Amino acid sequence: MVVGGFDVVELLWLGFILYWLVAARRTASTRVREGVASSLVSNAALVLGALLLLGSAFPLGPLDARWVPAHWWVLGIGAVLTAAGLGLAVWARRHLGRNWSAQPSLKLDHQLIQTGPYAVIRHPIYSGILLALLGTALYLGQYRALLGLALFVAGLWWKARREEALLVTQFGDDYQRHRLRAGMFLPRLRHPA
């Protein structure tokens, strides 16, 4: 879907990236950061996933084939899912505030955020990004986009597990209770008794 000569989904992602770059400047000082080696797996999956989703300039044979027709309503649903996912990620980022970091780490005076989307989802930024990538994969309609989405799911799951290990060491039982109430990427349908 092109509006005024610009692709809608590309504009959504561009706006998101610009917001993220500005917001990344307003974070607290880091107290503990995981080692570079433990970040390699998730970072490699995320970079490869991004190349598959966004790197349509290089052909990949059968992965360039469409898995869904390019009907206007498919493109519309993809654009809406992309916008909704990016909106969730921005909302979560605003609630996380100065505790945000690009890599698993603990900040000085790190707080356990349990408000806004964090009340029901432990990693709502990742949830939003995955929803946006699902929308983008639908919008692009190519198998390469589905593979890119799968790599993002794996990379963000791995990163979330490492973040949770740090949060358990920092917040102990408080974080364990939060894990029981809130799902990792989706809200829990029922809360444990």
PDB file of C-alpha atoms in Angstrom, residues 8-180:
ATOM      1  CA  VAL A   8       2.926   2.494   4.515  1.00  0.00           C
ATOM      2  CA  VAL A   9       4.727  -0.336   6.326  1.00  0.00           C
ATOM      3  CA  GLU A  10       8.137   1.138   5.527  1.00  0.00           C
ATOM      4  CA  LEU A  11       6.984   4.477   6.956  1.00  0.00           C
ATOM      5  CA  LEU A  12       5.712   2.770  10.114  1.00  0.00           C
ATOM      6  CA  TRP A  13       9.052   1.033  10.644  1.00  0.00           C
ATOM      7  CA  LEU A  14      10.997   4.205   9.875  1.00  0.00           C
ATOM      8  CA  GLY A  15       8.995   6.164  12.456  1.00  0.00           C
ATOM      9  CA  PHE A  16       9.477   3.386  15.010  1.00  0.00           C
ATOM     10  CA  ILE A  17      13.237   3.239  14.445  1.00  0.00           C
ATOM     11  CA  LEU A  18      13.564   7.019  14.755  1.00  0.00           C
ATOM     12  CA  TYR A  19      11.569   6.994  18.011  1.00  0.00           C
ATOM     13  CA  TRP A  20      13.703   4.119  19.323  1.00  0.00           C
ATOM     14  CA  LEU A  21      16.962   5.921  18.555  1.00  0.00           C
ATOM     15  CA  VAL A  22      15.797   9.047  20.383  1.00  0.00           C
ATOM     16  CA  ALA A  23      14.385   7.092  23.357  1.00  0.00           C
ATOM     17  CA  ALA A  24      17.575   5.014  23.675  1.00  0.00           C
ATOM     18  CA  ARG A  25      19.440   8.137  24.712  1.00  0.00           C
ATOM     19  CA  ARG A  26      17.332   8.427  27.884  1.00  0.00           C
ATOM     20  CA  THR A  27      18.396   5.410  29.913  1.00  0.00           C
ATOM     21  CA  ALA A  28      19.962   4.925  33.317  1.00  0.00           C
ATOM     22  CA  SER A  29      23.588   3.899  33.741  1.00  0.00           C
ATOM     23  CA  THR A  30      24.236   0.181  33.467  1.00  0.00           C
ATOM     24  CA  ARG A  31      25.297  -1.698  36.599  1.00  0.00           C
ATOM     25  CA  VAL A  32      25.482  -5.284  35.253  1.00  0.00           C
ATOM     26  CA  ARG A  33      25.571  -6.365  31.607  1.00  0.00           C
ATOM     27  CA  GLU A  34      25.743  -9.873  30.254  1.00  0.00           C
ATOM     28  CA  GLY A  35      28.826 -10.889  28.306  1.00  0.00           C
ATOM     29  CA  VAL A  36      29.127 -10.417  24.570  1.00  0.00           C
ATOM     30  CA  ALA A  37      29.389 -14.162  23.896  1.00  0.00           C
ATOM     31  CA  SER A  38      25.964 -14.903  25.369  1.00  0.00           C
ATOM     32  CA  SER A  39      24.399 -12.245  23.123  1.00  0.00           C
ATOM     33  CA  LEU A  40      25.817 -13.701  19.908  1.00  0.00           C
ATOM     34  CA  VAL A  41      23.112 -16.336  19.384  1.00  0.00           C
ATOM     35  CA  SER A  42      20.150 -14.000  19.728  1.00  0.00           C
ATOM     36  CA  ASN A  43      21.853 -11.143  17.884  1.00  0.00           C
ATOM     37  CA  ALA A  44      22.765 -13.419  14.960  1.00  0.00           C
ATOM     38  CA  ALA A  45      19.167 -14.663  14.729  1.00  0.00           C
ATOM     39  CA  LEU A  46      17.818 -11.096  14.858  1.00  0.00           C
ATOM     40  CA  VAL A  47      20.204  -9.773  12.192  1.00  0.00           C
ATOM     41  CA  LEU A  48      19.539 -12.706   9.852  1.00  0.00           C
ATOM     42  CA  GLY A  49      15.797 -12.352  10.465  1.00  0.00           C
ATOM     43  CA  ALA A  50      15.941  -8.636   9.632  1.00  0.00           C
ATOM     44  CA  LEU A  51      17.868  -9.325   6.430  1.00  0.00           C
ATOM     45  CA  LEU A  52      15.259 -11.866   5.345  1.00  0.00           C
ATOM     46  CA  LEU A  53      12.393  -9.508   6.147  1.00  0.00           C
ATOM     47  CA  LEU A  54      13.871  -6.324   4.766  1.00  0.00           C
ATOM     48  CA  GLY A  55      16.541  -7.416   2.306  1.00  0.00           C
ATOM     49  CA  SER A  56      14.400  -8.056  -0.749  1.00  0.00           C
ATOM     50  CA  ALA A  57      17.162  -6.589  -2.952  1.00  0.00           C
ATOM     51  CA  PHE A  58      18.961  -9.951  -2.992  1.00  0.00           C
ATOM     52  CA  PRO A  59      17.021 -12.860  -4.546  1.00  0.00           C
ATOM     53  CA  LEU A  60      16.516 -16.098  -2.621  1.00  0.00           C
ATOM     54  CA  GLY A  61      14.803 -18.234  -5.238  1.00  0.00           C
ATOM     55  CA  PRO A  62      11.844 -20.165  -3.824  1.00  0.00           C
ATOM     56  CA  LEU A  63      11.873 -18.083  -0.619  1.00  0.00           C
ATOM     57  CA  ASP A  64      10.829 -15.087  -2.721  1.00  0.00           C
ATOM     58  CA  ALA A  65       7.567 -16.833  -3.698  1.00  0.00           C
ATOM     59  CA  ARG A  66       4.333 -15.589  -2.127  1.00  0.00           C
ATOM     60  CA  TRP A  67       2.519 -17.627   0.513  1.00  0.00           C
ATOM     61  CA  VAL A  68      -0.465 -15.274   0.532  1.00  0.00           C
ATOM     62  CA  PRO A  69      -2.014 -13.283  -2.332  1.00  0.00           C
ATOM     63  CA  ALA A  70      -1.322  -9.546  -2.535  1.00  0.00           C
ATOM     64  CA  HIS A  71      -4.980  -8.547  -2.206  1.00  0.00           C
ATOM     65  CA  TRP A  72      -5.726  -5.086  -0.802  1.00  0.00           C
ATOM     66  CA  TRP A  73      -7.327  -6.566   2.323  1.00  0.00           C
ATOM     67  CA  VAL A  74      -4.260  -8.772   3.024  1.00  0.00           C
ATOM     68  CA  LEU A  75      -2.031  -5.719   2.714  1.00  0.00           C
ATOM     69  CA  GLY A  76      -4.414  -3.745   4.939  1.00  0.00           C
ATOM     70  CA  ILE A  77      -4.443  -6.396   7.667  1.00  0.00           C
ATOM     71  CA  GLY A  78      -0.652  -6.599   7.490  1.00  0.00           C
ATOM     72  CA  ALA A  79      -0.323  -2.824   7.825  1.00  0.00           C
ATOM     73  CA  VAL A  80      -2.781  -2.703  10.758  1.00  0.00           C
ATOM     74  CA  LEU A  81      -0.948  -5.529  12.589  1.00  0.00           C
ATOM     75  CA  THR A  82       2.363  -3.767  11.979  1.00  0.00           C
ATOM     76  CA  ALA A  83       1.001  -0.491  13.378  1.00  0.00           C
ATOM     77  CA  ALA A  84      -0.599  -2.220  16.386  1.00  0.00           C
ATOM     78  CA  GLY A  85       2.595  -4.112  17.201  1.00  0.00           C
ATOM     79  CA  LEU A  86       4.783  -1.040  16.946  1.00  0.00           C
ATOM     80  CA  GLY A  87       2.284   0.864  19.089  1.00  0.00           C
ATOM     81  CA  LEU A  88       2.477  -1.835  21.782  1.00  0.00           C
ATOM     82  CA  ALA A  89       6.281  -1.753  21.689  1.00  0.00           C
ATOM     83  CA  VAL A  90       6.340   2.046  22.088  1.00  0.00           C
ATOM     84  CA  TRP A  91       3.776   1.905  24.927  1.00  0.00           C
ATOM     85  CA  ALA A  92       5.890  -0.722  26.699  1.00  0.00           C
ATOM     86  CA  ARG A  93       9.091   1.247  26.118  1.00  0.00           C
ATOM     87  CA  ARG A  94       7.510   4.323  27.693  1.00  0.00           C
ATOM     88  CA  HIS A  95       6.510   2.289  30.784  1.00  0.00           C
ATOM     89  CA  LEU A  96       9.974   0.765  31.047  1.00  0.00           C
ATOM     90  CA  GLY A  97      11.511   4.228  30.982  1.00  0.00           C
ATOM     91  CA  ARG A  98      15.138   4.496  32.019  1.00  0.00           C
ATOM     92  CA  ASN A  99      15.337   0.745  32.747  1.00  0.00           C
ATOM     93  CA  TRP A 100      15.466  -0.079  29.008  1.00  0.00           C
ATOM     94  CA  SER A 101      18.637  -1.430  27.416  1.00  0.00           C
ATOM     95  CA  ALA A 102      19.468  -3.011  24.074  1.00  0.00           C
ATOM     96  CA  GLN A 103      21.163  -6.018  25.689  1.00  0.00           C
ATOM     97  CA  PRO A 104      20.199  -7.898  28.859  1.00  0.00           C
ATOM     98  CA  SER A 105      21.466  -5.795  31.752  1.00  0.00           C
ATOM     99  CA  LEU A 106      20.568  -4.272  35.090  1.00  0.00           C
ATOM    100  CA  LYS A 107      20.569  -0.512  35.529  1.00  0.00           C
ATOM    101  CA  LEU A 108      21.511   1.533  38.578  1.00  0.00           C
ATOM    102  CA  ASP A 109      18.414   1.642  40.808  1.00  0.00           C
ATOM    103  CA  HIS A 110      16.730  -0.850  38.463  1.00  0.00           C
ATOM    104  CA  GLN A 111      13.003  -1.187  39.126  1.00  0.00           C
ATOM    105  CA  LEU A 112      10.693  -4.122  38.453  1.00  0.00           C
ATOM    106  CA  ILE A 113       8.059  -2.608  36.157  1.00  0.00           C
ATOM    107  CA  GLN A 114       4.609  -4.198  36.553  1.00  0.00           C
ATOM    108  CA  THR A 115       2.396  -1.418  35.184  1.00  0.00           C
ATOM    109  CA  GLY A 116       0.867  -0.799  31.782  1.00  0.00           C
ATOM    110  CA  PRO A 117       1.487  -3.724  29.431  1.00  0.00           C
ATOM    111  CA  TYR A 118       3.966  -5.184  31.946  1.00  0.00           C
ATOM    112  CA  ALA A 119       1.030  -6.001  34.237  1.00  0.00           C
ATOM    113  CA  VAL A 120       0.029  -8.851  31.919  1.00  0.00           C
ATOM    114  CA  ILE A 121       3.072  -9.492  29.662  1.00  0.00           C
ATOM    115  CA  ARG A 122       6.657  -9.823  30.907  1.00  0.00           C
ATOM    116  CA  HIS A 123       8.230  -8.780  27.586  1.00  0.00           C
ATOM    117  CA  PRO A 124       5.671  -6.534  25.849  1.00  0.00           C
ATOM    118  CA  ILE A 125       8.308  -4.769  23.741  1.00  0.00           C
ATOM    119  CA  TYR A 126       9.177  -8.123  22.186  1.00  0.00           C
ATOM    120  CA  SER A 127       5.474  -8.971  21.885  1.00  0.00           C
ATOM    121  CA  GLY A 128       4.883  -5.734  20.018  1.00  0.00           C
ATOM    122  CA  ILE A 129       7.857  -6.246  17.740  1.00  0.00           C
ATOM    123  CA  LEU A 130       6.749  -9.813  16.968  1.00  0.00           C
ATOM    124  CA  LEU A 131       3.191  -8.656  16.214  1.00  0.00           C
ATOM    125  CA  ALA A 132       4.601  -5.938  13.944  1.00  0.00           C
ATOM    126  CA  LEU A 133       6.829  -8.481  12.211  1.00  0.00           C
ATOM    127  CA  LEU A 134       3.861 -10.824  11.764  1.00  0.00           C
ATOM    128  CA  GLY A 135       2.020  -7.940  10.114  1.00  0.00           C
ATOM    129  CA  THR A 136       5.055  -7.146   7.983  1.00  0.00           C
ATOM    130  CA  ALA A 137       5.410 -10.805   6.950  1.00  0.00           C
ATOM    131  CA  LEU A 138       1.744 -10.845   5.948  1.00  0.00           C
ATOM    132  CA  TYR A 139       2.154  -7.543   4.110  1.00  0.00           C
ATOM    133  CA  LEU A 140       5.230  -8.765   2.216  1.00  0.00           C
ATOM    134  CA  GLY A 141       3.627 -12.159   1.652  1.00  0.00           C
ATOM    135  CA  GLN A 142       6.887 -13.971   0.882  1.00  0.00           C
ATOM    136  CA  TYR A 143       8.231 -17.156   2.447  1.00  0.00           C
ATOM    137  CA  ARG A 144      11.455 -15.306   3.259  1.00  0.00           C
ATOM    138  CA  ALA A 145       9.432 -13.020   5.551  1.00  0.00           C
ATOM    139  CA  LEU A 146       7.990 -16.020   7.415  1.00  0.00           C
ATOM    140  CA  LEU A 147      11.494 -17.414   7.886  1.00  0.00           C
ATOM    141  CA  GLY A 148      12.659 -13.996   9.107  1.00  0.00           C
ATOM    142  CA  LEU A 149       9.761 -13.899  11.576  1.00  0.00           C
ATOM    143  CA  ALA A 150      10.669 -17.383  12.859  1.00  0.00           C
ATOM    144  CA  LEU A 151      14.262 -16.262  13.436  1.00  0.00           C
ATOM    145  CA  PHE A 152      13.013 -13.213  15.349  1.00  0.00           C
ATOM    146  CA  VAL A 153      10.806 -15.422  17.542  1.00  0.00           C
ATOM    147  CA  ALA A 154      13.809 -17.641  18.360  1.00  0.00           C
ATOM    148  CA  GLY A 155      16.174 -14.707  18.922  1.00  0.00           C
ATOM    149  CA  LEU A 156      13.791 -12.754  21.154  1.00  0.00           C
ATOM    150  CA  TRP A 157      12.854 -15.887  23.121  1.00  0.00           C
ATOM    151  CA  TRP A 158      16.552 -16.546  23.782  1.00  0.00           C
ATOM    152  CA  LYS A 159      17.133 -12.905  24.758  1.00  0.00           C
ATOM    153  CA  ALA A 160      14.068 -12.873  27.045  1.00  0.00           C
ATOM    154  CA  ARG A 161      15.312 -15.977  28.887  1.00  0.00           C
ATOM    155  CA  ARG A 162      18.654 -14.300  29.561  1.00  0.00           C
ATOM    156  CA  GLU A 163      16.941 -11.109  30.753  1.00  0.00           C
ATOM    157  CA  GLU A 164      14.775 -13.133  33.099  1.00  0.00           C
ATOM    158  CA  ALA A 165      17.826 -14.793  34.641  1.00  0.00           C
ATOM    159  CA  LEU A 166      19.166 -11.326  35.505  1.00  0.00           C
ATOM    160  CA  LEU A 167      15.797 -10.172  36.850  1.00  0.00           C
ATOM    161  CA  VAL A 168      15.493 -13.240  39.091  1.00  0.00           C
ATOM    162  CA  THR A 169      18.910 -12.507  40.601  1.00  0.00           C
ATOM    163  CA  GLN A 170      17.926  -8.870  41.195  1.00  0.00           C
ATOM    164  CA  PHE A 171      14.302  -9.222  42.349  1.00  0.00           C
ATOM    165  CA  GLY A 172      14.046 -12.845  43.552  1.00  0.00           C
ATOM    166  CA  ASP A 173      10.569 -13.834  44.732  1.00  0.00           C
ATOM    167  CA  ASP A 174       8.992 -10.598  43.474  1.00  0.00           C
ATOM    168  CA  TYR A 175       9.988 -11.499  39.930  1.00  0.00           C
ATOM    169  CA  GLN A 176       8.935 -15.128  40.399  1.00  0.00           C
ATOM    170  CA  ARG A 177       5.451 -13.933  41.420  1.00  0.00           C
ATOM    171  CA  HIS A 178       5.383 -11.637  38.398  1.00  0.00           C
ATOM    172  CA  ARG A 179       6.241 -14.625  36.172  1.00  0.00           C
ATOM    173  CA  LEU A 180       3.237 -16.474  37.570  1.00  0.00           C
TER     174      LEU A 180
END
